[in-house]
Every structure is written in structure tokens, then in C-alpha cells.
Tab-separated table of C-alpha atoms in Angstrom:
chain	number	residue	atom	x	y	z
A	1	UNK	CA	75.726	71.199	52.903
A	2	UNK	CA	74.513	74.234	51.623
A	3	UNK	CA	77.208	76.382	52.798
A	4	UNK	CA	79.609	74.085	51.573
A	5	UNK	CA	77.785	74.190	48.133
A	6	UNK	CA	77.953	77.911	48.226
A	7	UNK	CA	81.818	77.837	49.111
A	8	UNK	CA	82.715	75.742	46.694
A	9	UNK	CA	80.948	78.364	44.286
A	10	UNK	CA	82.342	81.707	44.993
A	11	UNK	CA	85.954	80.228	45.218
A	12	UNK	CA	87.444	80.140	42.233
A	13	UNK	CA	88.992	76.856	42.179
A	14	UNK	CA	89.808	76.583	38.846
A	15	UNK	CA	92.795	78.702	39.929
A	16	UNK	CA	93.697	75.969	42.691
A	17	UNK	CA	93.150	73.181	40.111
A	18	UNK	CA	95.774	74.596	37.418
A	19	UNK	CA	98.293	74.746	40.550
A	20	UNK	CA	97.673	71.571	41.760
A	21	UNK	CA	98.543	70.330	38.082
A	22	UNK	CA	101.250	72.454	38.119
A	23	UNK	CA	102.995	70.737	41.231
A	24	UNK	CA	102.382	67.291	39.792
A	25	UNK	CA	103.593	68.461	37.014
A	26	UNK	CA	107.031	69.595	38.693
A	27	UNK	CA	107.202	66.503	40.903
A	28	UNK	CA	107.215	64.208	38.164
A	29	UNK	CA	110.251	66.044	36.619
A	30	UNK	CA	111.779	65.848	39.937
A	31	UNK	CA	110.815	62.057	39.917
A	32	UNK	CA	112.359	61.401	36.884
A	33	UNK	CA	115.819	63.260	37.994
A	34	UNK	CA	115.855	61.235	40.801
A	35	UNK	CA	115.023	57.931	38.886
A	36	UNK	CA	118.096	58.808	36.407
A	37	UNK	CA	120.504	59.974	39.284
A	38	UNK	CA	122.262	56.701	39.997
A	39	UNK	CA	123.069	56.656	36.086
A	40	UNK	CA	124.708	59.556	36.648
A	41	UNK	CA	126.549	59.501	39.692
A	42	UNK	CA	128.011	56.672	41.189
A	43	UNK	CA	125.504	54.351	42.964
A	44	UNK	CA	128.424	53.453	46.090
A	45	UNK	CA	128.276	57.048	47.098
A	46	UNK	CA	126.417	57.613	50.509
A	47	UNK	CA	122.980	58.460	50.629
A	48	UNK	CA	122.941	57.143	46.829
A	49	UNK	CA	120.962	54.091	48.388
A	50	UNK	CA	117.881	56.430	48.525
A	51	UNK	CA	117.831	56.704	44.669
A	52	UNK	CA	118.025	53.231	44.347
A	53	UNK	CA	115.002	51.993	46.006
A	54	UNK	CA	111.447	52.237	45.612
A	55	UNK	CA	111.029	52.965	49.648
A	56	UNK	CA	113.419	55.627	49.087
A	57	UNK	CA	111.828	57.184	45.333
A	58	UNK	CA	108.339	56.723	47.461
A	59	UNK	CA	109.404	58.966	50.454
A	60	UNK	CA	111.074	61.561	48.207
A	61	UNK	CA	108.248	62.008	45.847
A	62	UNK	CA	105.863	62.092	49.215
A	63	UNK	CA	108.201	64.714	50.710
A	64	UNK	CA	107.360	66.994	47.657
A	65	UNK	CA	103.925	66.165	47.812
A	66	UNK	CA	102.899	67.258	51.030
A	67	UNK	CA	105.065	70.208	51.065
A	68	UNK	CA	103.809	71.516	48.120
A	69	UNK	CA	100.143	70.765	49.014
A	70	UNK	CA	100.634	72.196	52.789
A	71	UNK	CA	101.487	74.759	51.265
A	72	UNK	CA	98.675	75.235	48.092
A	73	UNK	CA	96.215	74.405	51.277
A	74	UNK	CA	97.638	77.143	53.383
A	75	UNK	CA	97.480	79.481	49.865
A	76	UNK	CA	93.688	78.767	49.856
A	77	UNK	CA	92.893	78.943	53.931
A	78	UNK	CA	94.172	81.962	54.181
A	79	UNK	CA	92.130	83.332	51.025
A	80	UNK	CA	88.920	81.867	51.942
A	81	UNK	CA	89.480	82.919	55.992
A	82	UNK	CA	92.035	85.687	56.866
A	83	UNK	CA	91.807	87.787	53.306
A	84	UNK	CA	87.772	87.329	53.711
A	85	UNK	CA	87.368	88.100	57.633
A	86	UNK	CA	90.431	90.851	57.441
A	87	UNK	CA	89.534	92.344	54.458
A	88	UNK	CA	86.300	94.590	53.086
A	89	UNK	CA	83.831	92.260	52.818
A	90	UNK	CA	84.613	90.965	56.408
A	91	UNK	CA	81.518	92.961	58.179
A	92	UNK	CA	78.866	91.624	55.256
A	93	UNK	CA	80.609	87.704	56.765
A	94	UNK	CA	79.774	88.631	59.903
A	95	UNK	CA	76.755	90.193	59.937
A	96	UNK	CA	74.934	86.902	58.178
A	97	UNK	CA	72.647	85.133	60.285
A	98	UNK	CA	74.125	82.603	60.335
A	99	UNK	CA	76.474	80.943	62.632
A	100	UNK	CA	79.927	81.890	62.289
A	101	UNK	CA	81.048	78.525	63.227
A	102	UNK	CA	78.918	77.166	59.944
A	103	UNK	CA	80.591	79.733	58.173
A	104	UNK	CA	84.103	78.710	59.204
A	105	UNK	CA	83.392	74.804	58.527
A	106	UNK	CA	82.145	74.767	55.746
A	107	UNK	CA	85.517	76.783	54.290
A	108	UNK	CA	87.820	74.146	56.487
A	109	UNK	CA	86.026	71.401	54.532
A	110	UNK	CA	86.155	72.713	51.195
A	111	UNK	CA	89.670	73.173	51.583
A	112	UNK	CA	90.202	69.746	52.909
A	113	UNK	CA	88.713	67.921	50.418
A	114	UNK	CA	90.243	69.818	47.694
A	115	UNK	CA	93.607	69.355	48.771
A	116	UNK	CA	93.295	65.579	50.267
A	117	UNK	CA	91.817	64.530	47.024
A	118	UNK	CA	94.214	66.430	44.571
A	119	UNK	CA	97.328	65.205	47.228
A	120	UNK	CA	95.953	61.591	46.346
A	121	UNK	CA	95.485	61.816	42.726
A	122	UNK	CA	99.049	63.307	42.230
A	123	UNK	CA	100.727	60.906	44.551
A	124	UNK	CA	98.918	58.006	43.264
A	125	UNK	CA	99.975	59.334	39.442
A	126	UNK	CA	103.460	60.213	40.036
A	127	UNK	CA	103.952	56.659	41.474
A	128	UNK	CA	102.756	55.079	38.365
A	129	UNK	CA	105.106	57.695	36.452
A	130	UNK	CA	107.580	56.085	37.564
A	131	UNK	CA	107.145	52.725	37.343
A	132	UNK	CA	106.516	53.546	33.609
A	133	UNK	CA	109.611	55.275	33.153
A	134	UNK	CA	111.665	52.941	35.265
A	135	UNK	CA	110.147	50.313	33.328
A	136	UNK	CA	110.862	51.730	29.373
A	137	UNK	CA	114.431	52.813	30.471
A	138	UNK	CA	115.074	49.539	31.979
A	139	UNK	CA	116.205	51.089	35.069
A	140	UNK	CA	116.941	49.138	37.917
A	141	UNK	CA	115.058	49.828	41.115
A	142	UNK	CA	114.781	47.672	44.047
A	143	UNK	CA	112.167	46.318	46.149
A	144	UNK	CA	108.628	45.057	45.600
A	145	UNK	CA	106.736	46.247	43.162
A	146	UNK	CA	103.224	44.657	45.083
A	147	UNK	CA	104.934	46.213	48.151
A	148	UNK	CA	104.663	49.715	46.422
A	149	UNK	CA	101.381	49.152	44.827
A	150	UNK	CA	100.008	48.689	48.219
A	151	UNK	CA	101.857	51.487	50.128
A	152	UNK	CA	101.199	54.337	46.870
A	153	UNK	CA	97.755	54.507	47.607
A	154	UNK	CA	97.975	54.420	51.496
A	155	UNK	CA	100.620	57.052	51.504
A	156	UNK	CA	98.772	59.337	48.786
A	157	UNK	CA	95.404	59.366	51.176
A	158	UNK	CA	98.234	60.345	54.622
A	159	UNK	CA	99.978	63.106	52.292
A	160	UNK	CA	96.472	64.337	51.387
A	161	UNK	CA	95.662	64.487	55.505
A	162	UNK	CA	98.557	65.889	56.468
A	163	UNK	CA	98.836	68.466	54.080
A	164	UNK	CA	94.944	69.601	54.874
A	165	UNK	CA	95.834	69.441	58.690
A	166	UNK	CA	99.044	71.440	58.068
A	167	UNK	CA	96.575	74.215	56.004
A	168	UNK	CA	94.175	74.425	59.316
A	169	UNK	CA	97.254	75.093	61.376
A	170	UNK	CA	99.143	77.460	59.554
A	171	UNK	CA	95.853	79.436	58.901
A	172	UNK	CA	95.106	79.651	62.590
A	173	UNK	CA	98.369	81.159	62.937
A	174	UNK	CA	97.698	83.523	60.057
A	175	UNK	CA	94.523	84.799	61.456
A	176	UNK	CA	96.389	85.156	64.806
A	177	UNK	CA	98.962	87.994	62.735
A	178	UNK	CA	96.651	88.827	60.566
A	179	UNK	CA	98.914	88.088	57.336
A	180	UNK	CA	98.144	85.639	54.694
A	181	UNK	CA	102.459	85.417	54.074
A	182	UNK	CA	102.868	84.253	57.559
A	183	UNK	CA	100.355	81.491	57.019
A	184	UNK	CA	102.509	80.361	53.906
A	185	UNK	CA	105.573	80.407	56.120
A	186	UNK	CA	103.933	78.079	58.811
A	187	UNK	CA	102.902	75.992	56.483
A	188	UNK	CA	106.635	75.604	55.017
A	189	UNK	CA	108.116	75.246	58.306
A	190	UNK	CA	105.819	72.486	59.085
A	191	UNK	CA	106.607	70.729	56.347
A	192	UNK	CA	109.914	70.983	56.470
A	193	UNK	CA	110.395	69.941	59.926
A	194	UNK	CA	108.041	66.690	59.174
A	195	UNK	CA	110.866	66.016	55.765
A	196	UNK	CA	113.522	65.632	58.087
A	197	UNK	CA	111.346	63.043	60.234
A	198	UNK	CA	110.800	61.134	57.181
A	199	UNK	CA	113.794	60.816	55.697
A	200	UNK	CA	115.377	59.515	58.777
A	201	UNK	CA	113.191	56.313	58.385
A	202	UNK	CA	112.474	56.236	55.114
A	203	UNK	CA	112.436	52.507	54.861
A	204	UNK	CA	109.638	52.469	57.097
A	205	UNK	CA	107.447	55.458	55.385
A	206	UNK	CA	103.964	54.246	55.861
A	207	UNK	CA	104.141	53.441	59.595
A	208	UNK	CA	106.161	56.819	60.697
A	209	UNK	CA	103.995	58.928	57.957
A	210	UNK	CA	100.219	57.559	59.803
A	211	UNK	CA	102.233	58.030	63.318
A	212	UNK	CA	102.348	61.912	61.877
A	213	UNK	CA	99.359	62.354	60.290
A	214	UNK	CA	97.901	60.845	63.727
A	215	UNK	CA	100.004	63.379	65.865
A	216	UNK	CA	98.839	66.345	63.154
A	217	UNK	CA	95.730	65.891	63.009
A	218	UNK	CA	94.988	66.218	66.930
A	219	UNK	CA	97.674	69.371	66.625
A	220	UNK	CA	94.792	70.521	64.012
A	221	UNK	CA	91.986	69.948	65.579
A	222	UNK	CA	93.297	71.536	68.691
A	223	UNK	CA	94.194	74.714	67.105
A	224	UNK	CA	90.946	75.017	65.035
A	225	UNK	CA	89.287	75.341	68.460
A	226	UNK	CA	91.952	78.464	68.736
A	227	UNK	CA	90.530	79.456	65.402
A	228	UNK	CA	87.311	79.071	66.206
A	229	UNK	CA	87.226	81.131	69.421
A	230	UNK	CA	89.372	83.879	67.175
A	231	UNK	CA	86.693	84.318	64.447
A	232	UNK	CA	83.564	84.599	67.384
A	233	UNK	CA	85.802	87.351	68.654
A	234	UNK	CA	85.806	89.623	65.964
A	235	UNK	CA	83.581	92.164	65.268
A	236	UNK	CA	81.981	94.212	63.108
């Protein structure tokens, strides 16, 4: 707990917090474009349906979500762990007495709950964005509104996991090059192979995005045993 405290200290998070704004900010726009679209293009065109429907506004907005966070979360691992173990201060990290494996944790969670909480919060505010707008404008969106009340939430808490485990695994790879930009890269990749999964099933977002976020978080916790074994490695 201590080493958590001290993490969550001598990061300066108040830089992660402004771009975590930022993307909600952004997604919200892109929310509202999407909300508007069928107003301004005909709503018989194919793939218009997505537009149309609250299953379909739900995975796009989600889409953005985790991308963006996989990607903030991959921004901050590779701060906190390859620009601190590859960089100067990387013999003062290892020469604590402490164990590395603390060390590394306590980073991994800091970054976790930062980005699963902030992943939530947006989600769960650019859903009720929407409904607002939809809602003033008088636009007409299908489906159940209890339906999406219930999903939101459940969705926001996967994106926040997913994006977190995504972080872990692009980091690993990261540390593995040595390169903060190739942990960003990883972490785009990733996401945008799991868009294309979601999209294809979009009516069915909550059971296909918890089949992921099951199948990404044992990919995670695999590789942070990689990570692990790569940090006791290095020396001083």
C-alpha cells in the first residue's frame, strides 16, 4: 500500500487526468455526429442501421473508449516502467531494497485503477450524453432505454478492464524493444483488432465484450509474468 501511495505521488497524474477529459471530451462530439447522422444521410443506406440504434450508438461510443484508454494506459505504462527502468534514474530503481516485483505492482495497479475508473466514468457519462441530446432533439433511437441503462454501466466497468489489460500488454512488449512508441503501437493494434470483433456483433455487445475482456485479461496476466521475469533481469 505504501508503494502504491508513493506511485501515485511522484506521477504526475494531473497530466493523465486533463487527457482523460480530453478523450471524453472528443467522444462525446463524436457521439453527437453519430446521433445526428441518420438526419443527414439517408437512414435505408447499409450499415445506417448502426446509427439508428442504441446497441449500435453503445458499441461505437465503447469502440472509442477503449481505444483511446488502451492507449492513454499504454502512454502511462510505459512512463512509469520502460522510461523509468531504461532511462537515468533506472540504477537508483534497482538498487532499492526492495523487491522489484513490489516495485513493478504497485505501478501495474496504479495504472489500472486510473484508467478502469476514468474508462467507467467517461463511458457511463457519454451514455447519458446522449440520451440527453437524443432526448432535446427529439431524435429517434431505437431499443430499450432500461435495456441501455443496464448494459452502460456493465460495459463502462469491461472497457475500463480491457483497456488496463491492453496497457500491461503493450508495455511488456515495450520493455521487450525498449521503446515507449512501440508500446503505443501495440496498444493501437490491439485495439483495433478487438473494433473489428465488436462491430461484427454489435447487437450482442455485452456478452462478446466480457468474452474479450475474459480472453485479455489471461493474455495479460500471462505476459506480465514475461514482464516480470524481464525487469529481475536487468541490472545495474
Amino acid at each position: 500500500m505504501n508503494l502504491l501511495k508513493l506511485e501515485l505521488k511522484k506521477t504526475n497524474f494531473k497530466a493523465y487526468i486533463k487527457a482523460a477529459v480530453g478523450i471524453f471530451v472528443g467522444i462525446v462530439a463524436m457521439e453527437i455526429l453519430f446521433l445526428f447522422i441518420p438526419k443527414i444521410d439517408s437512414p435505408t443506406e447499409m450499415g445506417m442501421e448502426l446509427f439508428t440504434e442504441w446497441n449500435g450508438i453503445l458499441m461505437l461510443i465503447s469502440v472509442l473508449h477503449f481505444v483511446c484508454f488502451g492507449i492513454l494506459a499504454a502512454v502511462i505504462s510505459a512512463k512509469m516502467i520502460i522510461g523509468e527502468y531504461s532511462g537515468k534514474s533506472a540504477s537508483v530503481i534497482l538498487c532499492y531494497p526492495i523487491k522489484r516485483n513490489k516495485i513493478l505492482n504497485a505501478k501495474c495497479t496504479a495504472m489500472c485503477v486510473f484508467i478502469i475508473i476514468s474508462a467507467f466514468l467517461s463511458n457511463a457519462a457519454t451514455t447519458l450524453t446522449g440520451f440527453i441530446v437524443s432526448r432535446i432533439f427529439g431524435l429517434d433511437i431505437s431499443g430499450s432505454i432500461a435495456d441501455i441503462a443496464v448494459k452502460a454501466p456493465c460495459i463502462g466497468l469491461l472497457v475500463g478492464f480491457i483497456s488496463s489489460a491492453a496497457g500491461i500488454i503493450s508495455v511488456t512488449i515495450g520493455q521487450k524493444k525498449r521503446s515507449e512508441p512501440a508500446a503505443i503501437v501495440s496498444s493501437f493494434i490491439i485495439g483495433c483488432v478487438l473494433a473489428q470483433c465488436f462491430s461484427a456483433a454489435y447487437n450482442y455487445i455485452l456478452p462478446v465484450m466480457a468474452a474479450a475482456c475474459a480472453v485479455i485479461a489471461v493474455t495479460a496476466a500471462f505476459v506480465y509474468g514475461i514482464l516480470k521475469k524481464d525487469i529481475e533481469k536487468l541490472e545495474v
